[in-house]
Amino acid sequence: METTEHLKITIMTRSEKPRLRLN
């Protein structure tokens, strides 16, 4: 279960909506 990673990604994405440096 990757709950922490998922949360971190969600927070980062929400923090930088126009900036998606996860791809």
CSV table of C-alpha atoms in Angstrom, one decimal:
chain,number,residue,atom,x,y,z
A,1,MET,CA,0.0,0.0,0.0
A,2,GLU,CA,1.5,3.3,-1.0
A,3,THR,CA,-0.6,5.7,1.0
A,4,THR,CA,2.2,8.1,2.0
A,5,GLU,CA,3.5,8.3,-1.5
A,6,HIS,CA,0.1,8.8,-2.9
A,7,LEU,CA,-0.7,11.6,-0.4
A,8,LYS,CA,2.7,13.3,-1.1
A,9,ILE,CA,2.0,13.2,-4.8
A,10,THR,CA,-1.5,14.6,-4.4
A,11,ILE,CA,-0.2,17.4,-2.1
A,12,MET,CA,2.6,18.3,-4.5
A,13,THR,CA,0.3,18.3,-7.5
A,14,ARG,CA,-2.3,20.4,-5.7
A,15,SER,CA,0.5,22.8,-4.6
A,16,GLU,CA,1.7,23.1,-8.2
A,17,LYS,CA,-1.3,22.7,-10.3
A,18,PRO,CA,0.2,24.3,-13.4
A,19,ARG,CA,3.5,22.6,-12.7
A,20,LEU,CA,3.5,18.8,-13.0
A,21,ARG,CA,7.1,17.7,-12.6
A,22,LEU,CA,6.1,14.1,-11.7
A,23,ASN,CA,5.8,12.8,-15.3
